[in-house]
Amino acid sequence: MSDSIGFAGACALILMSLGLLFDLVGSIGLVRLPDVYNRLQAGTKCVTLGTFLLLLGVLVRFGCDATGVKALLCLWFVAMTSPTAAHAIARASHRAGFRLWSKSVVDQYAEDGDARGREEAAP
Amino acid sequence: MWRALSCFLFTFLVWLAITWSLAPLCLGIGLAASVLVAAALRDIELQDAPLLLLPVRLFFALAYLPVLFAYVVQANFDVAYRVLHPKLPIRPGILRVRTTLKSAAGRVLLANSITLTPGTLSVDVVGDVLYIHFILVPDPRDEAEPRRMLARFERYIARIFE
């Protein structure tokens, strides 16, 4: 079995291993970082690239068939939705009153009152 | 009408790609689902999206992908370093940064690009002001630094959507 995966299979394995590694780092970040905003940073960056590489591995392994094309579409979908979701969570958390970590240095968003009601006033 | 038709076509193409099958049952369900989606979304306006039909803009959109990907990889090593470092070297905070982009689609793309790249996360966009969470806030004496971080994306996005 192991000597029949071929070049594409080997590339796929490498991509998937790298993807898992980044997903792991992202998960460690979720545990270690202090507040919701920093955790979102780990969540959006490492997990996006990790998932990206995993799906890319699937694409390389299966080529242009039903599974491969699904992976490609998922790639596009993850790239579009992951940062948007992170923005929604961060904004909602801030408006719900979750303050930044006590050692944070600046919060100009709070200074502007969450920018509430400024949508109309903005030039 | 034109909008609903393009929405239907797009939905149906995605359906074809996902199912990867031309069996009559699959096609039938796909057609029905696409009509439903197009009908449900008929009031949603596709602002700025038709701009991508211009070849030059599409070219820059495609050229932007590898640039963005390079920054994403760099972002990952940066965050990985901070997360795995025993002392957790972070100095977080939220800054307000102005963008020069005018179009809504351009600002959305800029905000999403910022979220995916080194140590920054878009919290909110109000008018031309972006509120960005930094995992490592730049030195306050260097006021131009946040602007520079935005400018390197704005160069590309302006060519796509402006």
GROMACS .gro file of C-alpha atoms in nm:
model
  285
    1MET     CA    1   0.000   0.000   0.000
    2SER     CA    2   0.259   0.250   0.114
    3ASP     CA    3   0.472   0.210  -0.200
    4SER     CA    4   0.179   0.269  -0.436
    5ILE     CA    5   0.065   0.620  -0.336
    6GLY     CA    6   0.281   0.780  -0.608
    7PHE     CA    7   0.404   1.135  -0.640
    8ALA     CA    8   0.062   1.304  -0.609
    9GLY     CA    9  -0.015   1.098  -0.301
   10ALA     CA   10   0.313   1.198  -0.140
   11CYS     CA   11   0.252   1.567  -0.215
   12ALA     CA   12  -0.100   1.534  -0.072
   13LEU     CA   13   0.039   1.377   0.246
   14ILE     CA   14   0.290   1.659   0.289
   15LEU     CA   15   0.022   1.926   0.235
   16MET     CA   16  -0.214   1.758   0.481
   17SER     CA   17   0.057   1.717   0.744
   18LEU     CA   18   0.145   2.088   0.718
   19GLY     CA   19  -0.225   2.172   0.740
   20LEU     CA   20  -0.265   1.963   1.054
   21LEU     CA   21   0.040   2.132   1.205
   22PHE     CA   22  -0.109   2.479   1.153
   23ASP     CA   23  -0.447   2.364   1.285
   24LEU     CA   24  -0.266   2.236   1.595
   25VAL     CA   25  -0.086   2.567   1.648
   26GLY     CA   26  -0.417   2.747   1.605
   27SER     CA   27  -0.576   2.529   1.871
   28ILE     CA   28  -0.285   2.589   2.111
   29GLY     CA   29  -0.333   2.960   2.045
   30LEU     CA   30  -0.700   2.933   2.139
   31VAL     CA   31  -0.597   2.793   2.476
   32ARG     CA   32  -0.297   3.018   2.549
   33LEU     CA   33  -0.405   3.363   2.431
   34PRO     CA   34  -0.579   3.582   2.689
   35ASP     CA   35  -0.898   3.729   2.541
   36VAL     CA   36  -1.158   3.671   2.271
   37TYR     CA   37  -0.994   3.911   2.022
   38ASN     CA   38  -0.650   3.753   2.043
   39ARG     CA   39  -0.805   3.409   2.025
   40LEU     CA   40  -0.987   3.507   1.708
   41GLN     CA   41  -0.649   3.603   1.563
   42ALA     CA   42  -0.523   3.250   1.615
   43GLY     CA   43  -0.854   3.110   1.498
   44THR     CA   44  -0.868   3.302   1.172
   45LYS     CA   45  -0.507   3.280   1.067
   46CYS     CA   46  -0.376   2.938   1.159
   47VAL     CA   47  -0.703   2.754   1.117
   48THR     CA   48  -0.772   2.915   0.779
   49LEU     CA   49  -0.432   2.819   0.640
   50GLY     CA   50  -0.450   2.477   0.808
   51THR     CA   51  -0.787   2.400   0.653
   52PHE     CA   52  -0.663   2.546   0.324
   53LEU     CA   53  -0.369   2.306   0.313
   54LEU     CA   54  -0.583   2.007   0.414
   55LEU     CA   55  -0.830   2.076   0.133
   56LEU     CA   56  -0.545   2.142  -0.110
   57GLY     CA   57  -0.409   1.800  -0.016
   58VAL     CA   58  -0.748   1.645  -0.095
   59LEU     CA   59  -0.750   1.827  -0.430
   60VAL     CA   60  -0.403   1.699  -0.520
   61ARG     CA   61  -0.487   1.347  -0.412
   62PHE     CA   62  -0.817   1.316  -0.600
   63GLY     CA   63  -0.758   1.551  -0.894
   64CYS     CA   64  -1.048   1.693  -1.091
   65ASP     CA   65  -1.329   1.460  -0.986
   66ALA     CA   66  -1.631   1.488  -0.757
   67THR     CA   67  -1.421   1.493  -0.438
   68GLY     CA   68  -1.150   1.725  -0.571
   69VAL     CA   69  -1.393   1.985  -0.701
   70LYS     CA   70  -1.582   1.979  -0.370
   71ALA     CA   71  -1.253   2.049  -0.192
   72LEU     CA   72  -1.185   2.341  -0.427
   73LEU     CA   73  -1.530   2.490  -0.359
   74CYS     CA   74  -1.482   2.446   0.016
   75LEU     CA   75  -1.148   2.626  -0.014
   76TRP     CA   76  -1.315   2.926  -0.172
   77PHE     CA   77  -1.597   2.914   0.082
   78VAL     CA   78  -1.363   2.900   0.384
   79ALA     CA   79  -1.155   3.188   0.244
   80MET     CA   80  -1.466   3.404   0.211
   81THR     CA   81  -1.646   3.318   0.534
   82SER     CA   82  -1.369   3.274   0.792
   83PRO     CA   83  -1.258   3.641   0.809
   84THR     CA   84  -1.617   3.762   0.782
   85ALA     CA   85  -1.723   3.544   1.074
   86ALA     CA   86  -1.423   3.662   1.280
   87HIS     CA   87  -1.524   4.023   1.218
   88ALA     CA   88  -1.885   3.951   1.321
   89ILE     CA   89  -1.775   3.778   1.644
   90ALA     CA   90  -1.522   4.051   1.734
   91ARG     CA   91  -1.771   4.332   1.669
   92ALA     CA   92  -2.052   4.158   1.858
   93SER     CA   93  -1.821   4.081   2.153
   94HIS     CA   94  -1.710   4.442   2.177
   95ARG     CA   95  -2.064   4.576   2.162
   96ALA     CA   96  -2.177   4.318   2.417
   97GLY     CA   97  -1.922   4.469   2.657
   98PHE     CA   98  -1.629   4.224   2.649
   99ARG     CA   99  -1.329   4.448   2.724
  100LEU     CA  100  -0.981   4.386   2.593
  101TRP     CA  101  -0.729   4.193   2.799
  102SER     CA  102  -0.604   4.399   3.097
  103LYS     CA  103  -0.254   4.432   2.949
  104SER     CA  104  -0.379   4.567   2.617
  105VAL     CA  105  -0.229   4.906   2.538
  106VAL     CA  106  -0.499   5.093   2.346
  107ASP     CA  107  -0.866   5.063   2.244
  108GLN     CA  108  -0.968   5.341   2.006
  109TYR     CA  109  -1.285   5.150   1.924
  110ALA     CA  110  -1.408   5.198   2.282
  111GLU     CA  111  -1.296   5.564   2.273
  112ASP     CA  112  -1.534   5.610   1.981
  113GLY     CA  113  -1.813   5.443   2.176
  114ASP     CA  114  -1.814   5.125   1.962
  115ALA     CA  115  -1.879   5.364   1.673
  116ARG     CA  116  -2.246   5.327   1.763
  117GLY     CA  117  -2.478   5.555   1.570
  118ARG     CA  118  -2.186   5.690   1.366
  119GLU     CA  119  -2.290   5.507   1.051
  120GLU     CA  120  -2.515   5.797   0.951
  121ALA     CA  121  -2.287   6.070   1.084
  122ALA     CA  122  -1.978   5.945   0.898
  123PRO     CA  123  -1.887   6.169   0.602
  124MET     CA  124  -3.465   4.031  -1.392
  125TRP     CA  125  -3.106   4.028  -1.519
  126ARG     CA  126  -2.989   4.003  -1.159
  127ALA     CA  127  -3.215   3.707  -1.080
  128LEU     CA  128  -3.102   3.531  -1.399
  129SER     CA  129  -2.731   3.571  -1.320
  130CYS     CA  130  -2.794   3.456  -0.963
  131PHE     CA  131  -2.977   3.149  -1.097
  132LEU     CA  132  -2.694   3.067  -1.340
  133PHE     CA  133  -2.426   3.111  -1.075
  134THR     CA  134  -2.615   2.896  -0.823
  135PHE     CA  135  -2.673   2.626  -1.081
  136LEU     CA  136  -2.306   2.620  -1.184
  137VAL     CA  137  -2.199   2.581  -0.821
  138TRP     CA  138  -2.454   2.300  -0.784
  139LEU     CA  139  -2.312   2.126  -1.092
  140ALA     CA  140  -1.959   2.155  -0.953
  141ILE     CA  141  -2.062   2.021  -0.611
  142THR     CA  142  -2.263   1.723  -0.734
  143TRP     CA  143  -2.030   1.658  -1.033
  144SER     CA  144  -2.305   1.447  -1.192
  145LEU     CA  145  -2.534   1.483  -1.493
  146ALA     CA  146  -2.798   1.234  -1.375
  147PRO     CA  147  -3.149   1.366  -1.452
  148LEU     CA  148  -3.255   1.356  -1.086
  149CYS     CA  149  -2.950   1.559  -0.980
  150LEU     CA  150  -3.008   1.816  -1.254
  151GLY     CA  151  -3.378   1.842  -1.165
  152ILE     CA  152  -3.316   1.902  -0.795
  153GLY     CA  153  -3.041   2.152  -0.885
  154LEU     CA  154  -3.270   2.346  -1.117
  155ALA     CA  155  -3.545   2.361  -0.856
  156ALA     CA  156  -3.305   2.467  -0.581
  157SER     CA  157  -3.144   2.734  -0.803
  158VAL     CA  158  -3.483   2.882  -0.889
  159LEU     CA  159  -3.571   2.892  -0.518
  160VAL     CA  160  -3.242   3.063  -0.428
  161ALA     CA  161  -3.274   3.315  -0.709
  162ALA     CA  162  -3.630   3.394  -0.601
  163ALA     CA  163  -3.533   3.428  -0.234
  164LEU     CA  164  -3.238   3.659  -0.312
  165ARG     CA  165  -3.409   3.874  -0.575
  166ASP     CA  166  -3.394   4.182  -0.352
  167ILE     CA  167  -3.023   4.149  -0.273
  168GLU     CA  168  -2.819   4.398  -0.471
  169LEU     CA  169  -2.489   4.279  -0.616
  170GLN     CA  170  -2.301   4.603  -0.566
  171ASP     CA  171  -1.972   4.634  -0.756
  172ALA     CA  172  -1.966   4.265  -0.855
  173PRO     CA  173  -2.032   4.336  -1.228
  174LEU     CA  174  -1.701   4.527  -1.229
  175LEU     CA  175  -1.526   4.188  -1.221
  176LEU     CA  176  -1.657   4.117  -1.572
  177LEU     CA  177  -1.393   4.358  -1.706
  178PRO     CA  178  -1.086   4.152  -1.803
  179VAL     CA  179  -0.838   4.403  -1.660
  180ARG     CA  180  -1.009   4.399  -1.320
  181LEU     CA  181  -1.035   4.021  -1.328
  182PHE     CA  182  -0.663   4.003  -1.407
  183PHE     CA  183  -0.577   4.213  -1.101
  184ALA     CA  184  -0.819   4.007  -0.890
  185LEU     CA  185  -0.627   3.692  -0.992
  186ALA     CA  186  -0.290   3.863  -0.948
  187TYR     CA  187  -0.399   3.964  -0.598
  188LEU     CA  188  -0.448   3.602  -0.487
  189PRO     CA  189  -0.078   3.499  -0.473
  190VAL     CA  190   0.011   3.830  -0.304
  191LEU     CA  191  -0.255   3.768  -0.041
  192PHE     CA  192  -0.146   3.406  -0.002
  193ALA     CA  193   0.215   3.512   0.063
  194TYR     CA  194   0.096   3.745   0.341
  195VAL     CA  195  -0.129   3.472   0.483
  196VAL     CA  196   0.166   3.232   0.510
  197GLN     CA  197   0.378   3.504   0.672
  198ALA     CA  198   0.090   3.575   0.913
  199ASN     CA  199   0.077   3.212   1.016
  200PHE     CA  200   0.443   3.188   1.104
  201ASP     CA  201   0.411   3.513   1.298
  202VAL     CA  202   0.113   3.396   1.501
  203ALA     CA  203   0.264   3.049   1.545
  204TYR     CA  204   0.580   3.209   1.687
  205ARG     CA  205   0.383   3.420   1.937
  206VAL     CA  206   0.158   3.136   2.040
  207LEU     CA  207   0.440   2.886   2.097
  208HIS     CA  208   0.681   3.131   2.265
  209PRO     CA  209   0.690   3.059   2.640
  210LYS     CA  210   0.656   3.429   2.730
  211LEU     CA  211   0.367   3.495   2.488
  212PRO     CA  212   0.514   3.815   2.334
  213ILE     CA  213   0.194   4.010   2.257
  214ARG     CA  214   0.088   4.373   2.304
  215PRO     CA  215  -0.273   4.382   2.188
  216GLY     CA  216  -0.498   4.679   2.119
  217ILE     CA  217  -0.750   4.828   1.878
  218LEU     CA  218  -0.651   5.116   1.649
  219ARG     CA  219  -0.855   5.331   1.414
  220VAL     CA  220  -0.714   5.351   1.062
  221ARG     CA  221  -0.854   5.537   0.762
  222THR     CA  222  -0.878   5.379   0.420
  223THR     CA  223  -0.860   5.552   0.084
  224LEU     CA  224  -1.093   5.301  -0.080
  225LYS     CA  225  -1.437   5.427  -0.175
  226SER     CA  226  -1.632   5.126  -0.297
  227ALA     CA  227  -1.817   4.894  -0.059
  228ALA     CA  228  -1.681   4.577  -0.219
  229GLY     CA  229  -1.328   4.716  -0.202
  230ARG     CA  230  -1.363   4.790   0.169
  231VAL     CA  231  -1.503   4.444   0.237
  232LEU     CA  232  -1.212   4.282   0.053
  233LEU     CA  233  -0.966   4.506   0.239
  234ALA     CA  234  -1.118   4.421   0.579
  235ASN     CA  235  -1.110   4.049   0.503
  236SER     CA  236  -0.752   4.068   0.375
  237ILE     CA  237  -0.647   4.245   0.694
  238THR     CA  238  -0.807   3.975   0.906
  239LEU     CA  239  -0.611   3.705   0.723
  240THR     CA  240  -0.272   3.875   0.751
  241PRO     CA  241  -0.005   3.933   1.016
  242GLY     CA  242  -0.140   4.004   1.362
  243THR     CA  243  -0.438   4.213   1.254
  244LEU     CA  244  -0.814   4.158   1.275
  245SER     CA  245  -1.085   4.389   1.143
  246VAL     CA  246  -1.335   4.456   1.420
  247ASP     CA  247  -1.558   4.709   1.245
  248VAL     CA  248  -1.583   4.935   0.941
  249VAL     CA  249  -1.762   5.270   0.979
  250GLY     CA  250  -1.751   5.488   0.672
  251ASP     CA  251  -1.384   5.516   0.576
  252VAL     CA  252  -1.260   5.421   0.923
  253LEU     CA  253  -1.147   5.067   0.999
  254TYR     CA  254  -1.114   4.951   1.359
  255ILE     CA  255  -0.835   4.697   1.361
  256HIS     CA  256  -0.727   4.473   1.647
  257PHE     CA  257  -0.349   4.429   1.651
  258ILE     CA  258  -0.189   4.136   1.831
  259LEU     CA  259   0.122   4.358   1.850
  260VAL     CA  260   0.032   4.728   1.840
  261PRO     CA  261   0.287   4.929   1.638
  262ASP     CA  262   0.491   5.190   1.822
  263PRO     CA  263   0.260   5.492   1.878
  264ARG     CA  264   0.548   5.724   1.779
  265ASP     CA  265   0.533   5.573   1.430
  266GLU     CA  266   0.190   5.693   1.325
  267ALA     CA  267   0.238   5.601   0.960
  268GLU     CA  268   0.287   5.229   1.028
  269PRO     CA  269  -0.084   5.127   1.038
  270ARG     CA  270  -0.143   5.329   0.720
  271ARG     CA  271   0.144   5.144   0.550
  272MET     CA  272  -0.010   4.807   0.641
  273LEU     CA  273  -0.331   4.909   0.465
  274ALA     CA  274  -0.162   5.074   0.169
  275ARG     CA  275   0.003   4.754   0.051
  276PHE     CA  276  -0.342   4.600  -0.003
  277GLU     CA  277  -0.515   4.916  -0.122
  278ARG     CA  278  -0.280   4.934  -0.421
  279TYR     CA  279  -0.422   4.609  -0.556
  280ILE     CA  280  -0.782   4.643  -0.442
  281ALA     CA  281  -0.812   4.990  -0.597
  282ARG     CA  282  -0.732   4.835  -0.935
  283ILE     CA  283  -0.997   4.565  -0.885
  284PHE     CA  284  -1.293   4.763  -0.755
  285GLU     CA  285  -1.232   5.136  -0.805
   0.00000   0.00000   0.00000
